[in-house]
Amino acid sequence: RIQQDVVSVQPRALAPLLFGVVEPPDARAARALEMLQAWDGGMRGGSTEAAVFKRYYSEAARALLRDELGDGLWTDYQAAGAALARAMHRFARTGPGAWCDDVDLPGAQRCGPVLGQALSRAIAALEREQGRNMGAWRWDADNTVRFAHAPMDAVRWLRPIFSRALTRPGDGFTVNPAMRIREQTLVASYRQVIDVGDWDQSRFVIPLGQSGHPISAHYDDLLPLWNDGRYVPMAFSHGAVRAAAWSALTLRPRRPAPSSSAETPR
């Protein structure tokens, strides 16, 4: 249960800013805000709230920071997810202050309407991508993890043979993560549960499989188990290993050929 935990602490930490200050500009934004305020922060694959939150978080951060940073620096800062998260957390704790004002617009803008427009833009983007039915929006529709084979993934027609992709729950703030750092997505790949009272009752799982050969049945047979939070036995004792073995490969040193030389070998 611990390893499969996908409840994020970030929504709760940012609630004073993103859920408390915002002024929804229309009924759909108001409905989305009510959903977020009642949400437990679970980044489940089928969660509408998770889908709305992640898109709203991105739009809100852009509304607060892009105009001061400029497009180039904002692009770099947005890619540095941890730094951006620290800035948003600080705004939630101390208030965003002047960051709500858009320096590109005349006059001074208040945080409530600025964040309300950010929420509306998030909803509009999800409508374009997943349809008008808000209840059918899913977080995992936008949370894909790719297991790219190096180097075969670089060849388009070889990619389906060697690489794999699947949708995932979680984000960068959950125990079971799907964390994006620039062009990379990091996940908890190898998992194990060790029973120190009975080592043969231990469990493990890895993504894909234990064969690097793409036509082997074991190339990706563990991927569904890994994705569903299931495990396979970890045989530990000598007897358990022999009982679980499907085949054995024995390596023996080759005997040297008789020397035809009278010279004493050194």
mmCIF file of C-alpha atoms in Angstrom:
data_model
loop_
_atom_site.group_PDB
_atom_site.id
_atom_site.type_symbol
_atom_site.label_atom_id
_atom_site.label_comp_id
_atom_site.label_asym_id
_atom_site.label_seq_id
_atom_site.Cartn_x
_atom_site.Cartn_y
_atom_site.Cartn_z
ATOM 1 C CA ARG A 1 0.000 0.000 0.000
ATOM 2 C CA ILE A 2 2.861 2.374 0.770
ATOM 3 C CA GLN A 3 4.595 1.746 -2.551
ATOM 4 C CA GLN A 4 1.356 2.334 -4.469
ATOM 5 C CA ASP A 5 0.432 5.567 -2.634
ATOM 6 C CA VAL A 6 -0.577 8.248 -5.162
ATOM 7 C CA VAL A 7 -1.986 10.894 -2.792
ATOM 8 C CA SER A 8 -0.072 14.111 -3.395
ATOM 9 C CA VAL A 9 0.618 16.590 -0.590
ATOM 10 C CA GLN A 10 1.075 19.463 -3.051
ATOM 11 C CA PRO A 11 -2.626 20.342 -3.579
ATOM 12 C CA ARG A 12 -3.143 20.689 0.165
ATOM 13 C CA ALA A 13 -0.029 22.847 0.489
ATOM 14 C CA LEU A 14 -1.154 25.141 -2.344
ATOM 15 C CA ALA A 15 -4.820 25.269 -1.311
ATOM 16 C CA PRO A 16 -4.613 28.747 0.330
ATOM 17 C CA LEU A 17 -3.468 30.167 -3.009
ATOM 18 C CA LEU A 18 -5.093 28.083 -5.739
ATOM 19 C CA PHE A 19 -8.344 27.150 -3.985
ATOM 20 C CA GLY A 20 -8.802 30.079 -1.591
ATOM 21 C CA VAL A 21 -7.876 33.261 -3.453
ATOM 22 C CA VAL A 22 -9.252 32.386 -6.889
ATOM 23 C CA GLU A 23 -12.405 34.076 -8.201
ATOM 24 C CA PRO A 24 -14.064 31.780 -10.793
ATOM 25 C CA PRO A 25 -15.275 33.815 -13.784
ATOM 26 C CA ASP A 26 -18.045 31.399 -14.849
ATOM 27 C CA ALA A 27 -20.152 28.449 -13.742
ATOM 28 C CA ARG A 28 -17.839 25.752 -15.116
ATOM 29 C CA ALA A 29 -14.858 27.250 -13.333
ATOM 30 C CA ALA A 30 -16.908 27.477 -10.135
ATOM 31 C CA ARG A 31 -17.879 23.809 -10.458
ATOM 32 C CA ALA A 32 -14.255 22.806 -11.012
ATOM 33 C CA LEU A 33 -13.181 24.820 -7.974
ATOM 34 C CA GLU A 34 -15.772 23.087 -5.770
ATOM 35 C CA MET A 35 -14.433 19.724 -6.934
ATOM 36 C CA LEU A 36 -10.851 20.730 -6.126
ATOM 37 C CA GLN A 37 -11.769 22.057 -2.683
ATOM 38 C CA ALA A 38 -13.391 18.716 -1.748
ATOM 39 C CA TRP A 39 -10.604 16.614 -3.280
ATOM 40 C CA ASP A 40 -8.204 14.480 -1.217
ATOM 41 C CA GLY A 41 -5.215 15.093 -3.516
ATOM 42 C CA GLY A 42 -5.254 11.602 -5.000
ATOM 43 C CA MET A 43 -3.407 11.575 -8.338
ATOM 44 C CA ARG A 44 -5.340 8.522 -9.510
ATOM 45 C CA GLY A 45 -5.345 7.684 -13.174
ATOM 46 C CA GLY A 46 -9.090 8.171 -13.571
ATOM 47 C CA SER A 47 -9.315 11.304 -11.418
ATOM 48 C CA THR A 48 -10.987 14.363 -12.943
ATOM 49 C CA GLU A 49 -9.749 16.528 -10.074
ATOM 50 C CA ALA A 50 -6.142 15.494 -10.682
ATOM 51 C CA ALA A 51 -6.447 16.366 -14.371
ATOM 52 C CA VAL A 52 -7.907 19.792 -13.555
ATOM 53 C CA PHE A 53 -5.393 20.517 -10.812
ATOM 54 C CA LYS A 54 -2.302 19.749 -12.876
ATOM 55 C CA ARG A 55 -3.475 21.915 -15.775
ATOM 56 C CA TYR A 56 -4.630 24.691 -13.424
ATOM 57 C CA TYR A 57 -1.315 24.594 -11.547
ATOM 58 C CA SER A 58 0.563 25.047 -14.811
ATOM 59 C CA GLU A 59 -1.645 27.922 -15.977
ATOM 60 C CA ALA A 60 -1.526 29.648 -12.581
ATOM 61 C CA ALA A 61 2.267 29.455 -12.405
ATOM 62 C CA ARG A 62 2.491 30.896 -15.903
ATOM 63 C CA ALA A 63 0.108 33.746 -15.040
ATOM 64 C CA LEU A 64 2.119 34.672 -11.941
ATOM 65 C CA LEU A 65 5.662 34.361 -13.264
ATOM 66 C CA ARG A 66 5.938 34.541 -17.050
ATOM 67 C CA ASP A 67 5.476 38.298 -17.446
ATOM 68 C CA GLU A 68 8.216 39.135 -14.936
ATOM 69 C CA LEU A 69 10.638 36.451 -16.125
ATOM 70 C CA GLY A 70 10.113 36.811 -19.860
ATOM 71 C CA ASP A 71 9.390 33.979 -22.261
ATOM 72 C CA GLY A 72 12.941 32.564 -22.446
ATOM 73 C CA LEU A 73 13.616 32.440 -18.715
ATOM 74 C CA TRP A 74 10.075 31.242 -18.025
ATOM 75 C CA THR A 75 10.569 28.295 -20.364
ATOM 76 C CA ASP A 76 13.715 27.262 -18.480
ATOM 77 C CA TYR A 77 12.110 27.836 -15.084
ATOM 78 C CA GLN A 78 8.999 25.870 -16.003
ATOM 79 C CA ALA A 79 11.179 22.903 -16.980
ATOM 80 C CA ALA A 80 12.842 22.991 -13.547
ATOM 81 C CA GLY A 81 9.833 21.541 -11.759
ATOM 82 C CA ALA A 82 11.295 21.560 -8.240
ATOM 83 C CA ALA A 83 12.221 25.258 -8.398
ATOM 84 C CA LEU A 84 8.784 26.149 -9.729
ATOM 85 C CA ALA A 85 7.111 24.111 -6.984
ATOM 86 C CA ARG A 86 9.128 25.934 -4.311
ATOM 87 C CA ALA A 87 8.043 29.294 -5.719
ATOM 88 C CA MET A 88 4.375 28.283 -5.748
ATOM 89 C CA HIS A 89 4.655 26.908 -2.220
ATOM 90 C CA ARG A 90 6.136 30.204 -1.055
ATOM 91 C CA PHE A 91 3.268 32.111 -2.670
ATOM 92 C CA ALA A 92 0.788 29.861 -0.850
ATOM 93 C CA ARG A 93 2.497 30.494 2.508
ATOM 94 C CA THR A 94 3.286 34.204 2.271
ATOM 95 C CA GLY A 95 1.019 35.435 -0.517
ATOM 96 C CA PRO A 96 2.009 36.216 -4.107
ATOM 97 C CA GLY A 97 1.875 39.972 -3.578
ATOM 98 C CA ALA A 98 2.884 41.937 -6.680
ATOM 99 C CA TRP A 99 3.440 38.744 -8.696
ATOM 100 C CA CYS A 100 -0.278 38.728 -9.513
ATOM 101 C CA ASP A 101 0.081 41.954 -11.459
ATOM 102 C CA ASP A 102 0.745 41.482 -15.175
ATOM 103 C CA VAL A 103 3.474 43.944 -16.113
ATOM 104 C CA ASP A 104 2.423 43.716 -19.769
ATOM 105 C CA LEU A 105 -1.060 45.088 -19.024
ATOM 106 C CA PRO A 106 -2.088 48.589 -17.921
ATOM 107 C CA GLY A 107 -3.205 49.092 -14.339
ATOM 108 C CA ALA A 108 -2.837 46.607 -11.487
ATOM 109 C CA GLN A 109 -4.412 43.160 -11.541
ATOM 110 C CA ARG A 110 -5.720 41.372 -8.453
ATOM 111 C CA CYS A 111 -4.901 37.740 -7.669
ATOM 112 C CA GLY A 112 -8.492 36.502 -7.599
ATOM 113 C CA PRO A 113 -9.374 37.341 -11.215
ATOM 114 C CA VAL A 114 -5.888 36.399 -12.466
ATOM 115 C CA LEU A 115 -6.145 32.921 -10.969
ATOM 116 C CA GLY A 116 -9.771 32.660 -12.084
ATOM 117 C CA GLN A 117 -8.725 33.218 -15.676
ATOM 118 C CA ALA A 118 -5.934 30.651 -15.241
ATOM 119 C CA LEU A 119 -8.540 28.103 -14.071
ATOM 120 C CA SER A 120 -10.745 28.917 -17.076
ATOM 121 C CA ARG A 121 -7.841 28.418 -19.462
ATOM 122 C CA ALA A 122 -7.105 25.062 -17.840
ATOM 123 C CA ILE A 123 -10.731 23.975 -18.310
ATOM 124 C CA ALA A 124 -10.748 25.151 -21.938
ATOM 125 C CA ALA A 125 -7.581 23.165 -22.669
ATOM 126 C CA LEU A 126 -9.040 19.997 -21.138
ATOM 127 C CA GLU A 127 -12.261 20.475 -23.114
ATOM 128 C CA ARG A 128 -10.267 20.610 -26.347
ATOM 129 C CA GLU A 129 -8.292 17.506 -25.438
ATOM 130 C CA GLN A 130 -10.849 15.321 -23.606
ATOM 131 C CA GLY A 131 -14.265 16.678 -24.547
ATOM 132 C CA ARG A 132 -16.975 18.758 -22.865
ATOM 133 C CA ASN A 133 -17.926 16.134 -20.265
ATOM 134 C CA MET A 134 -15.888 17.228 -17.246
ATOM 135 C CA GLY A 135 -16.717 14.043 -15.355
ATOM 136 C CA ALA A 136 -14.964 11.981 -18.026
ATOM 137 C CA TRP A 137 -11.641 13.820 -17.790
ATOM 138 C CA ARG A 138 -8.777 11.628 -16.605
ATOM 139 C CA TRP A 139 -5.342 12.442 -15.257
ATOM 140 C CA ASP A 140 -3.724 9.434 -16.914
ATOM 141 C CA ALA A 141 -4.821 10.707 -20.342
ATOM 142 C CA ASP A 142 -2.078 13.308 -19.918
ATOM 143 C CA ASN A 143 0.332 11.232 -17.844
ATOM 144 C CA THR A 144 2.116 8.817 -20.158
ATOM 145 C CA VAL A 145 5.329 7.041 -19.243
ATOM 146 C CA ARG A 146 7.540 5.743 -22.058
ATOM 147 C CA PHE A 147 10.139 3.026 -21.733
ATOM 148 C CA ALA A 148 12.300 3.994 -24.660
ATOM 149 C CA HIS A 149 14.814 1.430 -25.877
ATOM 150 C CA ALA A 150 18.273 2.851 -26.436
ATOM 151 C CA PRO A 151 19.158 3.136 -29.258
ATOM 152 C CA MET A 152 16.282 1.503 -31.195
ATOM 153 C CA ASP A 153 13.719 4.091 -30.105
ATOM 154 C CA ALA A 154 15.463 6.583 -32.379
ATOM 155 C CA VAL A 155 14.347 4.556 -35.431
ATOM 156 C CA ARG A 156 10.652 5.242 -36.036
ATOM 157 C CA TRP A 157 9.729 1.855 -37.531
ATOM 158 C CA LEU A 158 11.652 -0.027 -34.834
ATOM 159 C CA ARG A 159 10.085 1.935 -31.965
ATOM 160 C CA PRO A 160 6.923 -0.212 -31.617
ATOM 161 C CA ILE A 161 9.034 -3.376 -31.497
ATOM 162 C CA PHE A 162 11.501 -2.298 -28.822
ATOM 163 C CA SER A 163 9.865 0.500 -26.792
ATOM 164 C CA ARG A 164 6.792 0.473 -24.562
ATOM 165 C CA ALA A 165 4.434 3.157 -23.236
ATOM 166 C CA LEU A 166 1.567 3.200 -20.752
ATOM 167 C CA THR A 167 -0.563 5.633 -18.777
ATOM 168 C CA ARG A 168 0.123 6.151 -15.091
ATOM 169 C CA PRO A 169 -1.241 7.660 -11.875
ATOM 170 C CA GLY A 170 0.930 9.737 -9.564
ATOM 171 C CA ASP A 171 3.049 12.827 -10.063
ATOM 172 C CA GLY A 172 6.288 14.282 -8.721
ATOM 173 C CA PHE A 173 4.867 14.628 -5.187
ATOM 174 C CA THR A 174 3.566 11.094 -4.610
ATOM 175 C CA VAL A 175 5.311 8.051 -3.146
ATOM 176 C CA ASN A 176 4.515 6.231 -6.387
ATOM 177 C CA PRO A 177 5.819 8.927 -8.712
ATOM 178 C CA ALA A 178 5.648 9.958 -12.326
ATOM 179 C CA MET A 179 8.096 12.826 -12.192
ATOM 180 C CA ARG A 180 8.986 14.909 -15.239
ATOM 181 C CA ILE A 181 12.369 16.625 -15.317
ATOM 182 C CA ARG A 182 12.809 18.380 -18.643
ATOM 183 C CA GLU A 183 12.842 15.620 -21.276
ATOM 184 C CA GLN A 184 12.942 12.744 -18.788
ATOM 185 C CA THR A 185 10.181 11.005 -16.842
ATOM 186 C CA LEU A 186 11.270 9.302 -13.629
ATOM 187 C CA VAL A 187 9.300 6.479 -12.012
ATOM 188 C CA ALA A 188 9.826 3.990 -9.193
ATOM 189 C CA SER A 189 11.010 1.196 -11.463
ATOM 190 C CA TYR A 190 12.303 -1.606 -9.236
ATOM 191 C CA ARG A 191 10.101 -2.399 -6.226
ATOM 192 C CA GLN A 192 10.608 -4.998 -3.537
ATOM 193 C CA VAL A 193 9.041 -6.043 -0.245
ATOM 194 C CA ILE A 194 11.393 -8.094 1.953
ATOM 195 C CA ASP A 195 10.081 -10.463 4.625
ATOM 196 C CA VAL A 196 13.012 -10.806 7.024
ATOM 197 C CA GLY A 197 11.125 -13.486 8.942
ATOM 198 C CA ASP A 198 10.739 -15.688 5.870
ATOM 199 C CA TRP A 199 12.997 -14.589 3.039
ATOM 200 C CA ASP A 200 11.279 -16.815 0.480
ATOM 201 C CA GLN A 201 8.037 -14.861 1.015
ATOM 202 C CA SER A 202 9.654 -11.681 -0.291
ATOM 203 C CA ARG A 203 8.287 -10.051 -3.437
ATOM 204 C CA PHE A 204 9.626 -7.874 -6.235
ATOM 205 C CA VAL A 205 8.675 -6.466 -9.614
ATOM 206 C CA ILE A 206 10.368 -4.518 -12.373
ATOM 207 C CA PRO A 207 8.932 -2.846 -15.468
ATOM 208 C CA LEU A 208 9.177 -4.721 -18.750
ATOM 209 C CA GLY A 209 10.773 -8.130 -18.046
ATOM 210 C CA GLN A 210 14.004 -10.008 -17.407
ATOM 211 C CA SER A 211 14.983 -10.613 -21.029
ATOM 212 C CA GLY A 212 16.499 -8.030 -23.293
ATOM 213 C CA HIS A 213 15.385 -9.960 -26.375
ATOM 214 C CA PRO A 214 12.297 -8.363 -27.977
ATOM 215 C CA ILE A 215 10.838 -11.671 -29.235
ATOM 216 C CA SER A 216 11.194 -13.340 -25.842
ATOM 217 C CA ALA A 217 8.016 -13.907 -23.835
ATOM 218 C CA HIS A 218 9.858 -12.322 -20.908
ATOM 219 C CA TYR A 219 10.762 -9.092 -22.702
ATOM 220 C CA ASP A 220 7.785 -7.191 -21.241
ATOM 221 C CA ASP A 221 5.730 -9.755 -19.313
ATOM 222 C CA LEU A 222 6.243 -7.955 -15.973
ATOM 223 C CA LEU A 223 5.028 -4.583 -17.253
ATOM 224 C CA PRO A 224 1.293 -5.178 -16.541
ATOM 225 C CA LEU A 225 2.143 -6.401 -13.026
ATOM 226 C CA TRP A 226 4.355 -3.379 -12.368
ATOM 227 C CA ASN A 227 1.687 -1.005 -13.634
ATOM 228 C CA ASP A 228 -1.076 -2.612 -11.537
ATOM 229 C CA GLY A 229 0.975 -2.757 -8.328
ATOM 230 C CA ARG A 230 1.385 -6.538 -8.352
ATOM 231 C CA TYR A 231 4.524 -8.535 -7.527
ATOM 232 C CA VAL A 232 6.208 -11.856 -8.193
ATOM 233 C CA PRO A 233 7.945 -14.124 -5.634
ATOM 234 C CA MET A 234 11.601 -13.477 -4.885
ATOM 235 C CA ALA A 235 13.074 -16.952 -4.330
ATOM 236 C CA PHE A 236 15.933 -16.583 -1.858
ATOM 237 C CA SER A 237 16.972 -19.912 -0.359
ATOM 238 C CA HIS A 238 18.836 -22.502 -2.439
ATOM 239 C CA GLY A 239 15.894 -24.885 -2.382
ATOM 240 C CA ALA A 240 13.383 -22.216 -3.393
ATOM 241 C CA VAL A 241 15.596 -21.071 -6.261
ATOM 242 C CA ARG A 242 15.946 -24.628 -7.612
ATOM 243 C CA ALA A 243 12.210 -25.260 -7.245
ATOM 244 C CA ALA A 244 11.308 -22.060 -9.099
ATOM 245 C CA ALA A 245 13.883 -22.410 -11.878
ATOM 246 C CA TRP A 246 12.587 -22.981 -15.396
ATOM 247 C CA SER A 247 15.990 -23.871 -16.778
ATOM 248 C CA ALA A 248 19.622 -23.863 -15.716
ATOM 249 C CA LEU A 249 22.793 -22.869 -17.535
ATOM 250 C CA THR A 250 25.984 -24.391 -16.179
ATOM 251 C CA LEU A 251 29.322 -22.826 -17.095
ATOM 252 C CA ARG A 252 32.427 -25.021 -16.828
ATOM 253 C CA PRO A 253 36.009 -24.056 -17.618
ATOM 254 C CA ARG A 254 37.359 -25.484 -20.857
ATOM 255 C CA ARG A 255 40.146 -28.015 -20.459
ATOM 256 C CA PRO A 256 43.350 -26.868 -22.141
ATOM 257 C CA ALA A 257 44.434 -28.867 -25.188
ATOM 258 C CA PRO A 258 47.546 -31.090 -24.691
ATOM 259 C CA SER A 259 50.711 -29.212 -25.530
ATOM 260 C CA SER A 260 52.722 -30.588 -28.464
ATOM 261 C CA SER A 261 55.786 -28.634 -27.433
ATOM 262 C CA ALA A 262 58.466 -30.115 -25.259
ATOM 263 C CA GLU A 263 59.009 -26.725 -23.745
ATOM 264 C CA THR A 264 57.847 -26.445 -20.168
ATOM 265 C CA PRO A 265 54.814 -24.196 -20.027
ATOM 266 C CA ARG A 266 55.170 -21.057 -17.965
#
